[in-house]
PDB file of C-alpha atoms in Angstrom:
ATOM      1  CA  MET A  12       0.000   0.000   0.000  1.00 34.00           C
ATOM      2  CA  PRO A  13       1.421   3.412  -0.829  1.00 32.00           C
ATOM      3  CA  HIS A  14       2.998   5.271   2.065  1.00 30.00           C
ATOM      4  CA  CYS A  15       2.662   9.005   2.487  1.00 32.00           C
ATOM      5  CA  LEU A  16       4.817  11.209   4.650  1.00 30.00           C
ATOM      6  CA  CYS A  17       4.660  14.970   4.735  1.00 29.00           C
ATOM      7  CA  VAL A  18       6.655  17.411   6.853  1.00 30.00           C
ATOM      8  CA  LEU A  19       6.243  21.174   7.156  1.00 28.00           C
ATOM      9  CA  LEU A  20       8.481  23.490   9.166  1.00 27.00           C
ATOM     10  CA  CYS A  21       7.873  27.243   9.223  1.00 27.00           C
ATOM     11  CA  ALA A  22       9.484  30.131  11.116  1.00 26.00           C
ATOM     12  CA  LEU A  23       7.279  33.211  11.373  1.00 27.00           C
ATOM     13  CA  GLY A  24       8.586  35.986  13.574  1.00 29.00           C
ATOM     14  CA  GLY A  25       9.814  33.636  16.271  1.00 30.00           C
ATOM     15  CA  LEU A  26       6.767  31.347  16.013  1.00 32.00           C
ATOM     16  CA  PHE A  27       7.732  27.811  15.091  1.00 34.00           C
ATOM     17  CA  VAL A  28       5.039  25.481  13.817  1.00 37.00           C
ATOM     18  CA  SER A  29       5.595  21.981  12.560  1.00 43.00           C
ATOM     19  CA  SER A  30       3.249  19.376  11.250  1.00 48.00           C
ATOM     20  CA  ALA A  31       3.784  15.872   9.959  1.00 53.00           C
ATOM     21  CA  CYS A  32       1.361  13.171   9.017  1.00 52.00           C
ATOM     22  CA  SER A  33       1.575   9.636   7.788  1.00 49.00           C
ATOM     23  CA  GLY A  34      -0.995   7.122   6.579  1.00 48.00           C
ATOM     24  CA  GLN A  35      -1.024   3.381   7.071  1.00 51.00           C
ATOM     25  CA  ALA A  36       2.166   1.614   6.014  1.00 38.00           C
ATOM     26  CA  VAL A  37       2.265  -2.065   5.142  1.00 37.00           C
ATOM     27  CA  GLU A  38       5.363  -3.019   3.161  1.00 34.00           C
ATOM     28  CA  ALA A  39       7.695  -0.117   3.908  1.00 39.00           C
ATOM     29  CA  ASP A  40       7.919   2.812   6.253  1.00 52.00           C
ATOM     30  CA  HIS A  41       9.995   5.880   6.990  1.00 53.00           C
ATOM     31  CA  SER A  42      10.912   7.032  10.441  1.00 53.00           C
ATOM     32  CA  GLU A  43      12.325  10.079  12.146  1.00 55.00           C
ATOM     33  CA  LYS A  44      13.234  11.268  15.631  1.00 57.00           C
ATOM     34  CA  THR A  45      12.742  14.714  17.179  1.00 54.00           C
ATOM     35  CA  GLN A  46      14.763  16.012  20.117  1.00 50.00           C
ATOM     36  CA  SER A  47      14.858  19.350  21.919  1.00 47.00           C
ATOM     37  CA  ILE A  48      18.175  21.196  21.937  1.00 42.00           C
ATOM     38  CA  THR A  49      17.364  22.814  25.272  1.00 45.00           C
ATOM     39  CA  GLY A  50      15.911  19.642  26.771  1.00 46.00           C
ATOM     40  CA  LYS A  51      12.569  21.285  27.516  1.00 51.00           C
ATOM     41  CA  PRO A  52       9.704  22.749  25.473  1.00 47.00           C
ATOM     42  CA  LEU A  53       8.748  26.412  25.303  1.00 51.00           C
ATOM     43  CA  PRO A  54       5.785  27.451  27.488  1.00 55.00           C
ATOM     44  CA  GLY A  55       2.408  27.868  25.817  1.00 61.00           C
ATOM     45  CA  MET A  56      -1.290  27.046  25.959  1.00 73.00           C
ATOM     46  CA  THR A  57      -1.947  23.495  27.119  1.00 87.00           C
ATOM     47  CA  PRO A  58      -4.877  21.629  25.519  1.00 92.00           C
ATOM     48  CA  ASP A  59      -7.032  19.075  27.326  1.00 94.00           C
ATOM     49  CA  LEU A  60      -6.000  15.928  25.460  1.00 96.00           C
ATOM     50  CA  SER A  61      -9.257  14.085  26.234  1.00 96.00           C
ATOM     51  CA  LYS A  62     -11.140  16.947  24.579  1.00 97.00           C
ATOM     52  CA  VAL A  63      -8.732  16.895  21.641  1.00 97.00           C
ATOM     53  CA  VAL A  64      -9.577  13.207  21.133  1.00 98.00           C
ATOM     54  CA  GLU A  65     -13.304  14.013  21.295  1.00 97.00           C
ATOM     55  CA  GLN A  66     -12.802  16.706  18.658  1.00 96.00           C
ATOM     56  CA  ILE A  67     -10.920  14.328  16.358  1.00 98.00           C
ATOM     57  CA  VAL A  68     -13.673  11.701  16.568  1.00 98.00           C
ATOM     58  CA  LYS A  69     -16.392  14.307  16.072  1.00 97.00           C
ATOM     59  CA  HIS A  70     -14.750  16.012  13.091  1.00 97.00           C
ATOM     60  CA  THR A  71     -13.942  12.653  11.506  1.00 98.00           C
ATOM     61  CA  ASN A  72     -17.551  11.467  11.788  1.00 98.00           C
ATOM     62  CA  ASP A  73     -18.784  14.818  10.478  1.00 98.00           C
ATOM     63  CA  PHE A  74     -16.477  14.342   7.486  1.00 98.00           C
ATOM     64  CA  ARG A  75     -17.772  10.822   6.906  1.00 98.00           C
ATOM     65  CA  GLY A  76     -21.333  12.127   7.133  1.00 98.00           C
ATOM     66  CA  GLU A  77     -20.618  14.729   4.453  1.00 98.00           C
ATOM     67  CA  GLU A  78     -19.581  11.847   2.188  1.00 97.00           C
ATOM     68  CA  HIS A  79     -22.724   9.825   3.084  1.00 98.00           C
ATOM     69  CA  LEU A  80     -20.790   7.261   5.097  1.00 98.00           C
ATOM     70  CA  PRO A  81     -21.827   5.867   8.492  1.00 98.00           C
ATOM     71  CA  LYS A  82     -20.131   6.994  11.690  1.00 98.00           C
ATOM     72  CA  VAL A  83     -17.331   4.967  13.225  1.00 98.00           C
ATOM     73  CA  GLU A  84     -17.857   3.927  16.835  1.00 98.00           C
ATOM     74  CA  ILE A  85     -15.162   4.170  19.502  1.00 98.00           C
ATOM     75  CA  ASP A  86     -13.659   0.785  20.327  1.00 98.00           C
ATOM     76  CA  PRO A  87     -11.810   0.440  23.660  1.00 98.00           C
ATOM     77  CA  LYS A  88      -9.204  -2.011  22.339  1.00 98.00           C
ATOM     78  CA  LEU A  89      -8.297   0.151  19.350  1.00 98.00           C
ATOM     79  CA  THR A  90      -8.185   3.109  21.735  1.00 98.00           C
ATOM     80  CA  GLU A  91      -5.719   1.278  23.993  1.00 98.00           C
ATOM     81  CA  ALA A  92      -3.517   0.469  21.001  1.00 98.00           C
ATOM     82  CA  ALA A  93      -3.612   4.117  19.894  1.00 98.00           C
ATOM     83  CA  GLN A  94      -2.842   5.353  23.432  1.00 98.00           C
ATOM     84  CA  TYR A  95       0.145   3.052  23.688  1.00 98.00           C
ATOM     85  CA  PHE A  96       1.609   4.133  20.354  1.00 98.00           C
ATOM     86  CA  ALA A  97       1.012   7.868  20.825  1.00 98.00           C
ATOM     87  CA  GLY A  98       2.669   7.592  24.236  1.00 98.00           C
ATOM     88  CA  PHE A  99       5.574   5.642  22.781  1.00 97.00           C
ATOM     89  CA  MET A 100       6.253   8.287  20.118  1.00 96.00           C
ATOM     90  CA  ALA A 101       5.931  11.119  22.646  1.00 96.00           C
ATOM     91  CA  LYS A 102       8.309   9.428  25.066  1.00 96.00           C
ATOM     92  CA  THR A 103      10.956   8.379  22.550  1.00 95.00           C
ATOM     93  CA  GLY A 104      10.617  11.097  19.892  1.00 93.00           C
ATOM     94  CA  LYS A 105      10.538   8.305  17.282  1.00 94.00           C
ATOM     95  CA  TYR A 106       7.938   8.765  14.573  1.00 95.00           C
ATOM     96  CA  GLY A 107       6.647   6.359  11.914  1.00 95.00           C
ATOM     97  CA  HIS A 108       4.223   3.466  11.616  1.00 95.00           C
ATOM     98  CA  THR A 109       6.933   0.999  12.618  1.00 95.00           C
ATOM     99  CA  ALA A 110       8.676   3.232  15.145  1.00 95.00           C
ATOM    100  CA  ASP A 111       8.224   0.597  17.865  1.00 95.00           C
ATOM    101  CA  GLY A 112       9.126  -2.307  15.579  1.00 95.00           C
ATOM    102  CA  ASP A 113       5.500  -3.316  14.950  1.00 96.00           C
ATOM    103  CA  ARG A 114       2.903  -2.488  12.315  1.00 96.00           C
ATOM    104  CA  PRO A 115      -0.600  -1.124  12.966  1.00 97.00           C
ATOM    105  CA  ALA A 116      -2.275  -4.546  12.773  1.00 96.00           C
ATOM    106  CA  ASP A 117       0.357  -5.987  15.133  1.00 97.00           C
ATOM    107  CA  ARG A 118      -0.384  -3.345  17.746  1.00 97.00           C
ATOM    108  CA  ALA A 119      -4.130  -3.881  17.405  1.00 97.00           C
ATOM    109  CA  LYS A 120      -3.612  -7.609  17.916  1.00 97.00           C
ATOM    110  CA  LYS A 121      -1.467  -7.019  21.022  1.00 97.00           C
ATOM    111  CA  TYR A 122      -4.427  -5.193  22.534  1.00 98.00           C
ATOM    112  CA  GLU A 123      -6.704  -8.109  21.590  1.00 97.00           C
ATOM    113  CA  TYR A 124      -8.493  -6.439  18.701  1.00 97.00           C
ATOM    114  CA  ASP A 125      -9.534  -9.344  16.448  1.00 96.00           C
ATOM    115  CA  SER A 126      -9.393  -7.525  13.152  1.00 95.00           C
ATOM    116  CA  CYS A 127     -10.657  -7.916   9.639  1.00 96.00           C
ATOM    117  CA  ILE A 128      -9.354  -4.452   8.704  1.00 97.00           C
ATOM    118  CA  VAL A 129      -6.911  -2.143  10.486  1.00 98.00           C
ATOM    119  CA  LEU A 130      -5.921   1.299   9.161  1.00 97.00           C
ATOM    120  CA  GLU A 131      -3.825   3.945  10.874  1.00 97.00           C
ATOM    121  CA  ASN A 132      -3.138   7.677  10.554  1.00 97.00           C
ATOM    122  CA  ILE A 133      -0.438   9.338  12.614  1.00 97.00           C
ATOM    123  CA  ALA A 134       0.665  12.954  12.941  1.00 96.00           C
ATOM    124  CA  TYR A 135       2.622  15.341  15.107  1.00 94.00           C
ATOM    125  CA  GLU A 136       2.077  19.028  15.758  1.00 93.00           C
ATOM    126  CA  PHE A 137       4.132  21.728  17.446  1.00 91.00           C
ATOM    127  CA  ASN A 138       3.461  25.391  18.165  1.00 87.00           C
ATOM    128  CA  SER A 139       5.621  27.468  20.503  1.00 84.00           C
ATOM    129  CA  GLU A 140       2.485  29.322  21.639  1.00 86.00           C
ATOM    130  CA  GLY A 141       0.660  26.066  22.357  1.00 84.00           C
ATOM    131  CA  PHE A 142      -2.832  25.045  21.244  1.00 90.00           C
ATOM    132  CA  SER A 143      -6.375  25.210  22.476  1.00 91.00           C
ATOM    133  CA  SER A 144      -8.135  21.837  22.579  1.00 94.00           C
ATOM    134  CA  GLU A 145     -10.382  22.757  19.643  1.00 94.00           C
ATOM    135  CA  GLU A 146      -7.513  24.163  17.603  1.00 94.00           C
ATOM    136  CA  LEU A 147      -5.296  21.106  17.982  1.00 95.00           C
ATOM    137  CA  GLY A 148      -8.095  18.638  17.224  1.00 96.00           C
ATOM    138  CA  LYS A 149      -9.205  20.555  14.150  1.00 95.00           C
ATOM    139  CA  GLN A 150      -5.648  21.028  12.861  1.00 95.00           C
ATOM    140  CA  LEU A 151      -4.914  17.309  13.090  1.00 97.00           C
ATOM    141  CA  VAL A 152      -8.106  16.359  11.257  1.00 97.00           C
ATOM    142  CA  GLU A 153      -7.637  19.007   8.568  1.00 96.00           C
ATOM    143  CA  GLY A 154      -4.105  17.756   7.931  1.00 95.00           C
ATOM    144  CA  TRP A 155      -5.365  14.206   7.430  1.00 97.00           C
ATOM    145  CA  LYS A 156      -8.306  15.324   5.290  1.00 96.00           C
ATOM    146  CA  HIS A 157      -6.054  17.098   2.826  1.00 95.00           C
ATOM    147  CA  SER A 158      -3.595  14.230   2.374  1.00 94.00           C
ATOM    148  CA  PRO A 159      -4.790  11.509  -0.060  1.00 94.00           C
ATOM    149  CA  GLY A 160      -3.679   8.461   1.935  1.00 94.00           C
ATOM    150  CA  HIS A 161      -5.130   9.662   5.217  1.00 95.00           C
ATOM    151  CA  ARG A 162      -8.296  10.835   3.524  1.00 97.00           C
ATOM    152  CA  ARG A 163      -8.801   7.324   2.119  1.00 97.00           C
ATOM    153  CA  ASN A 164      -8.476   5.862   5.598  1.00 97.00           C
ATOM    154  CA  MET A 165     -10.946   8.362   7.064  1.00 98.00           C
ATOM    155  CA  LEU A 166     -13.451   7.661   4.286  1.00 98.00           C
ATOM    156  CA  ASP A 167     -12.989   3.909   4.039  1.00 98.00           C
ATOM    157  CA  PRO A 168     -16.551   2.595   3.589  1.00 96.00           C
ATOM    158  CA  ASP A 169     -15.862  -0.756   5.256  1.00 96.00           C
ATOM    159  CA  VAL A 170     -14.410   0.332   8.607  1.00 97.00           C
ATOM    160  CA  THR A 171     -16.848   0.540  11.510  1.00 98.00           C
ATOM    161  CA  GLU A 172     -14.726   1.381  14.562  1.00 98.00           C
ATOM    162  CA  THR A 173     -12.038   3.805  15.645  1.00 98.00           C
ATOM    163  CA  GLY A 174      -9.535   4.401  18.418  1.00 98.00           C
ATOM    164  CA  VAL A 175      -7.847   7.790  18.859  1.00 98.00           C
ATOM    165  CA  ALA A 176      -5.157   9.090  21.198  1.00 98.00           C
ATOM    166  CA  VAL A 177      -2.959  12.167  21.541  1.00 98.00           C
ATOM    167  CA  ALA A 178       0.153  12.319  23.726  1.00 97.00           C
ATOM    168  CA  HIS A 179       2.380  15.237  24.688  1.00 95.00           C
ATOM    169  CA  SER A 180       6.151  15.080  24.864  1.00 93.00           C
ATOM    170  CA  GLU A 181       7.397  16.795  28.009  1.00 89.00           C
ATOM    171  CA  ALA A 182      10.878  16.872  26.488  1.00 90.00           C
ATOM    172  CA  THR A 183      10.081  18.576  23.166  1.00 90.00           C
ATOM    173  CA  GLY A 184       6.571  20.017  23.451  1.00 91.00           C
ATOM    174  CA  TYR A 185       5.400  18.032  20.427  1.00 93.00           C
ATOM    175  CA  TYR A 186       1.930  16.464  20.315  1.00 95.00           C
ATOM    176  CA  PHE A 187       1.730  13.018  18.728  1.00 97.00           C
ATOM    177  CA  ALA A 188      -1.634  11.750  17.454  1.00 97.00           C
ATOM    178  CA  VAL A 189      -2.744   8.271  16.426  1.00 98.00           C
ATOM    179  CA  GLN A 190      -6.036   7.593  14.658  1.00 98.00           C
ATOM    180  CA  MET A 191      -6.853   3.921  14.112  1.00 98.00           C
ATOM    181  CA  PHE A 192      -9.750   2.481  12.125  1.00 98.00           C
ATOM    182  CA  GLY A 193     -10.942  -1.098  12.168  1.00 98.00           C
ATOM    183  CA  ARG A 194     -13.515  -3.665  11.293  1.00 97.00           C
ATOM    184  CA  PRO A 195     -13.604  -6.686  13.636  1.00 97.00           C
ATOM    185  CA  LYS A 196     -13.777 -10.266  12.408  1.00 95.00           C
ATOM    186  CA  SER A 197     -17.162 -10.537  14.080  1.00 95.00           C
ATOM    187  CA  GLN A 198     -18.410  -8.196  11.334  1.00 95.00           C
ATOM    188  CA  ALA A 199     -16.925 -10.180   8.455  1.00 95.00           C
ATOM    189  CA  LEU A 200     -19.232 -10.547   5.456  1.00 95.00           C
ATOM    190  CA  GLU A 201     -20.419 -14.114   4.864  1.00 95.00           C
ATOM    191  CA  PHE A 202     -21.772 -15.601   1.647  1.00 97.00           C
ATOM    192  CA  LYS A 203     -22.256 -19.099   0.200  1.00 97.00           C
ATOM    193  CA  ILE A 204     -21.741 -20.770  -3.167  1.00 98.00           C
ATOM    194  CA  ALA A 205     -23.537 -24.051  -3.916  1.00 98.00           C
ATOM    195  CA  ASN A 206     -22.869 -26.276  -6.931  1.00 97.00           C
ATOM    196  CA  ARG A 207     -25.989 -28.183  -8.039  1.00 97.00           C
ATOM    197  CA  VAL A 208     -24.783 -29.273 -11.491  1.00 96.00           C
ATOM    198  CA  ASN A 209     -22.957 -32.475 -12.435  1.00 94.00           C
ATOM    199  CA  ALA A 210     -19.583 -30.854 -13.149  1.00 95.00           C
ATOM    200  CA  PRO A 211     -17.019 -28.887 -11.133  1.00 96.00           C
ATOM    201  CA  VAL A 212     -17.413 -25.106 -11.182  1.00 96.00           C
ATOM    202  CA  THR A 213     -14.508 -22.666 -11.080  1.00 97.00           C
ATOM    203  CA  TYR A 214     -14.892 -19.156  -9.713  1.00 97.00           C
ATOM    204  CA  HIS A 215     -12.660 -16.221  -8.779  1.00 97.00           C
ATOM    205  CA  ILE A 216     -12.700 -13.814  -5.828  1.00 95.00           C
ATOM    206  CA  GLY A 217     -10.099 -11.103  -6.268  1.00 91.00           C
ATOM    207  CA  GLU A 218      -6.871 -12.811  -7.323  1.00 92.00           C
ATOM    208  CA  ARG A 219      -7.815 -16.209  -5.863  1.00 96.00           C
ATOM    209  CA  THR A 220      -9.330 -19.063  -7.868  1.00 98.00           C
ATOM    210  CA  TYR A 221     -11.548 -21.778  -6.372  1.00 98.00           C
ATOM    211  CA  SER A 222     -12.968 -25.060  -7.667  1.00 97.00           C
ATOM    212  CA  LEU A 223     -16.221 -26.414  -6.239  1.00 97.00           C
ATOM    213  CA  PRO A 224     -17.133 -30.075  -6.899  1.00 97.00           C
ATOM    214  CA  PRO A 225     -20.709 -31.149  -7.780  1.00 97.00           C
ATOM    215  CA  GLY A 226     -23.037 -31.290  -4.785  1.00 96.00           C
ATOM    216  CA  TYR A 227     -20.852 -29.136  -2.528  1.00 98.00           C
ATOM    217  CA  THR A 228     -21.473 -25.803  -0.790  1.00 98.00           C
ATOM    218  CA  ARG A 229     -18.691 -23.477   0.328  1.00 98.00           C
ATOM    219  CA  THR A 230     -19.044 -20.594   2.797  1.00 97.00           C
ATOM    220  CA  HIS A 231     -16.778 -17.571   2.414  1.00 96.00           C
ATOM    221  CA  GLN A 232     -16.004 -14.857   4.925  1.00 94.00           C
ATOM    222  CA  GLN A 233     -14.596 -11.616   3.552  1.00 94.00           C
ATOM    223  CA  CYS A 234     -13.655  -8.332   5.196  1.00 94.00           C
ATOM    224  CA  ARG A 235     -14.961  -6.275   2.274  1.00 92.00           C
ATOM    225  CA  PRO A 236     -17.708  -6.746  -0.328  1.00 90.00           C
ATOM    226  CA  SER A 237     -16.278  -8.792  -3.190  1.00 90.00           C
ATOM    227  CA  GLU A 238     -16.965  -9.541  -6.838  1.00 95.00           C
ATOM    228  CA  VAL A 239     -17.357 -13.231  -7.662  1.00 97.00           C
ATOM    229  CA  LYS A 240     -16.596 -14.248 -11.239  1.00 97.00           C
ATOM    230  CA  PHE A 241     -17.719 -17.707 -12.400  1.00 97.00           C
ATOM    231  CA  ASP A 242     -16.367 -19.976 -15.148  1.00 96.00           C
ATOM    232  CA  LEU A 243     -19.345 -22.199 -15.896  1.00 94.00           C
ATOM    233  CA  PRO A 244     -19.260 -25.597 -17.631  1.00 91.00           C
ATOM    234  CA  ALA A 245     -19.923 -25.964 -21.357  1.00 89.00           C
ATOM    235  CA  GLY A 246     -23.460 -25.168 -22.453  1.00 90.00           C
ATOM    236  CA  ALA A 247     -23.962 -22.326 -19.973  1.00 89.00           C
ATOM    237  CA  ARG A 248     -26.215 -19.424 -20.939  1.00 86.00           C
ATOM    238  CA  ASP A 249     -23.505 -17.012 -19.792  1.00 92.00           C
ATOM    239  CA  ALA A 250     -20.088 -18.654 -19.577  1.00 91.00           C
ATOM    240  CA  LYS A 251     -18.545 -16.017 -17.271  1.00 94.00           C
ATOM    241  CA  PRO A 252     -21.209 -14.350 -15.120  1.00 96.00           C
ATOM    242  CA  SER A 253     -20.106 -11.946 -12.392  1.00 96.00           C
ATOM    243  CA  PHE A 254     -21.874 -10.920  -9.189  1.00 96.00           C
ATOM    244  CA  LYS A 255     -21.225  -8.684  -6.196  1.00 94.00           C
ATOM    245  CA  ALA A 256     -21.083 -10.765  -3.019  1.00 93.00           C
ATOM    246  CA  GLU A 257     -22.484  -9.064   0.055  1.00 90.00           C
ATOM    247  CA  ASN A 258     -23.310 -10.256   3.538  1.00 92.00           C
ATOM    248  CA  GLY A 259     -25.886 -13.058   3.371  1.00 94.00           C
ATOM    249  CA  SER A 260     -25.600 -13.583  -0.385  1.00 94.00           C
ATOM    250  CA  GLN A 261     -26.064 -17.122  -1.699  1.00 97.00           C
ATOM    251  CA  PHE A 262     -25.136 -18.197  -5.220  1.00 97.00           C
ATOM    252  CA  VAL A 263     -26.469 -21.488  -6.573  1.00 97.00           C
ATOM    253  CA  ILE A 264     -25.271 -23.038  -9.833  1.00 97.00           C
ATOM    254  CA  VAL A 265     -28.184 -24.936 -11.368  1.00 96.00           C
ATOM    255  CA  ASP A 266     -29.243 -26.396 -14.705  1.00 94.00           C
ATOM    256  CA  ASP A 267     -32.955 -26.247 -15.505  1.00 89.00           C
ATOM    257  CA  GLY A 268     -32.458 -27.949 -18.864  1.00 89.00           C
ATOM    258  CA  SER A 269     -31.285 -24.890 -20.775  1.00 90.00           C
ATOM    259  CA  GLY A 270     -27.679 -24.995 -19.551  1.00 93.00           C
ATOM    260  CA  PRO A 271     -25.831 -24.141 -16.306  1.00 95.00           C
ATOM    261  CA  GLN A 272     -26.548 -20.773 -14.765  1.00 96.00           C
ATOM    262  CA  VAL A 273     -25.941 -18.929 -11.496  1.00 96.00           C
ATOM    263  CA  LYS A 274     -28.888 -17.832  -9.413  1.00 95.00           C
ATOM    264  CA  LYS A 275     -28.412 -15.307  -6.610  1.00 93.00           C
ATOM    265  CA  GLU A 276     -30.749 -16.058  -3.728  1.00 88.00           C
TER     266      GLU A 276
END
């Protein structure tokens, strides 16, 4: 999956503001480490981090609503994973999806989140004048919204849950944010394919190919809605029909005398 990393550093009349954000990384990742030269941050406004988290969840669900997507619900296990990782980055100054040696799905699993899907956005913010709770929450969300990879995560139609955390580094004054999205295995989509003809049937789901013998039924569980493409035996009305498989779908290959066909029940 493509990895996105953006860094901005500005100096405006003695005001230093930095922002960095990164979307979910799977195969590769970049990392960085921030340290304070003086060993302590500059004084400034101090946000209430619990309110910042509330703002992030609210603004994210508002954004999903604008795009006609359902809200994501707060999950305690994803929240624990996010709290751990935000705290780790704040404590160590290390930044990146694999900063602790694990990947987002690994961290979710460590906190007993049984996942079908796990996505992660991370970011850091710094302002020598500090932030209000509303300002920091909004700035984090706006940064993610305007970056393609993070935007995709926020608007993923198949995630149903979220866990968010923000941690403050006492050493540098930086705020590190983690926004996780998930869909648990308990919400996996289930559909069935039944072969009622006297010949094996081949079908494809994504890049995988399956063969189903005569008289057999197979149940599939998928994390996302899938397209099922069939290769029917000779004499079929449509040799390569294709269907969208959703939760509860059942496909039956039958022959009513006019050739094999797939019926969606």
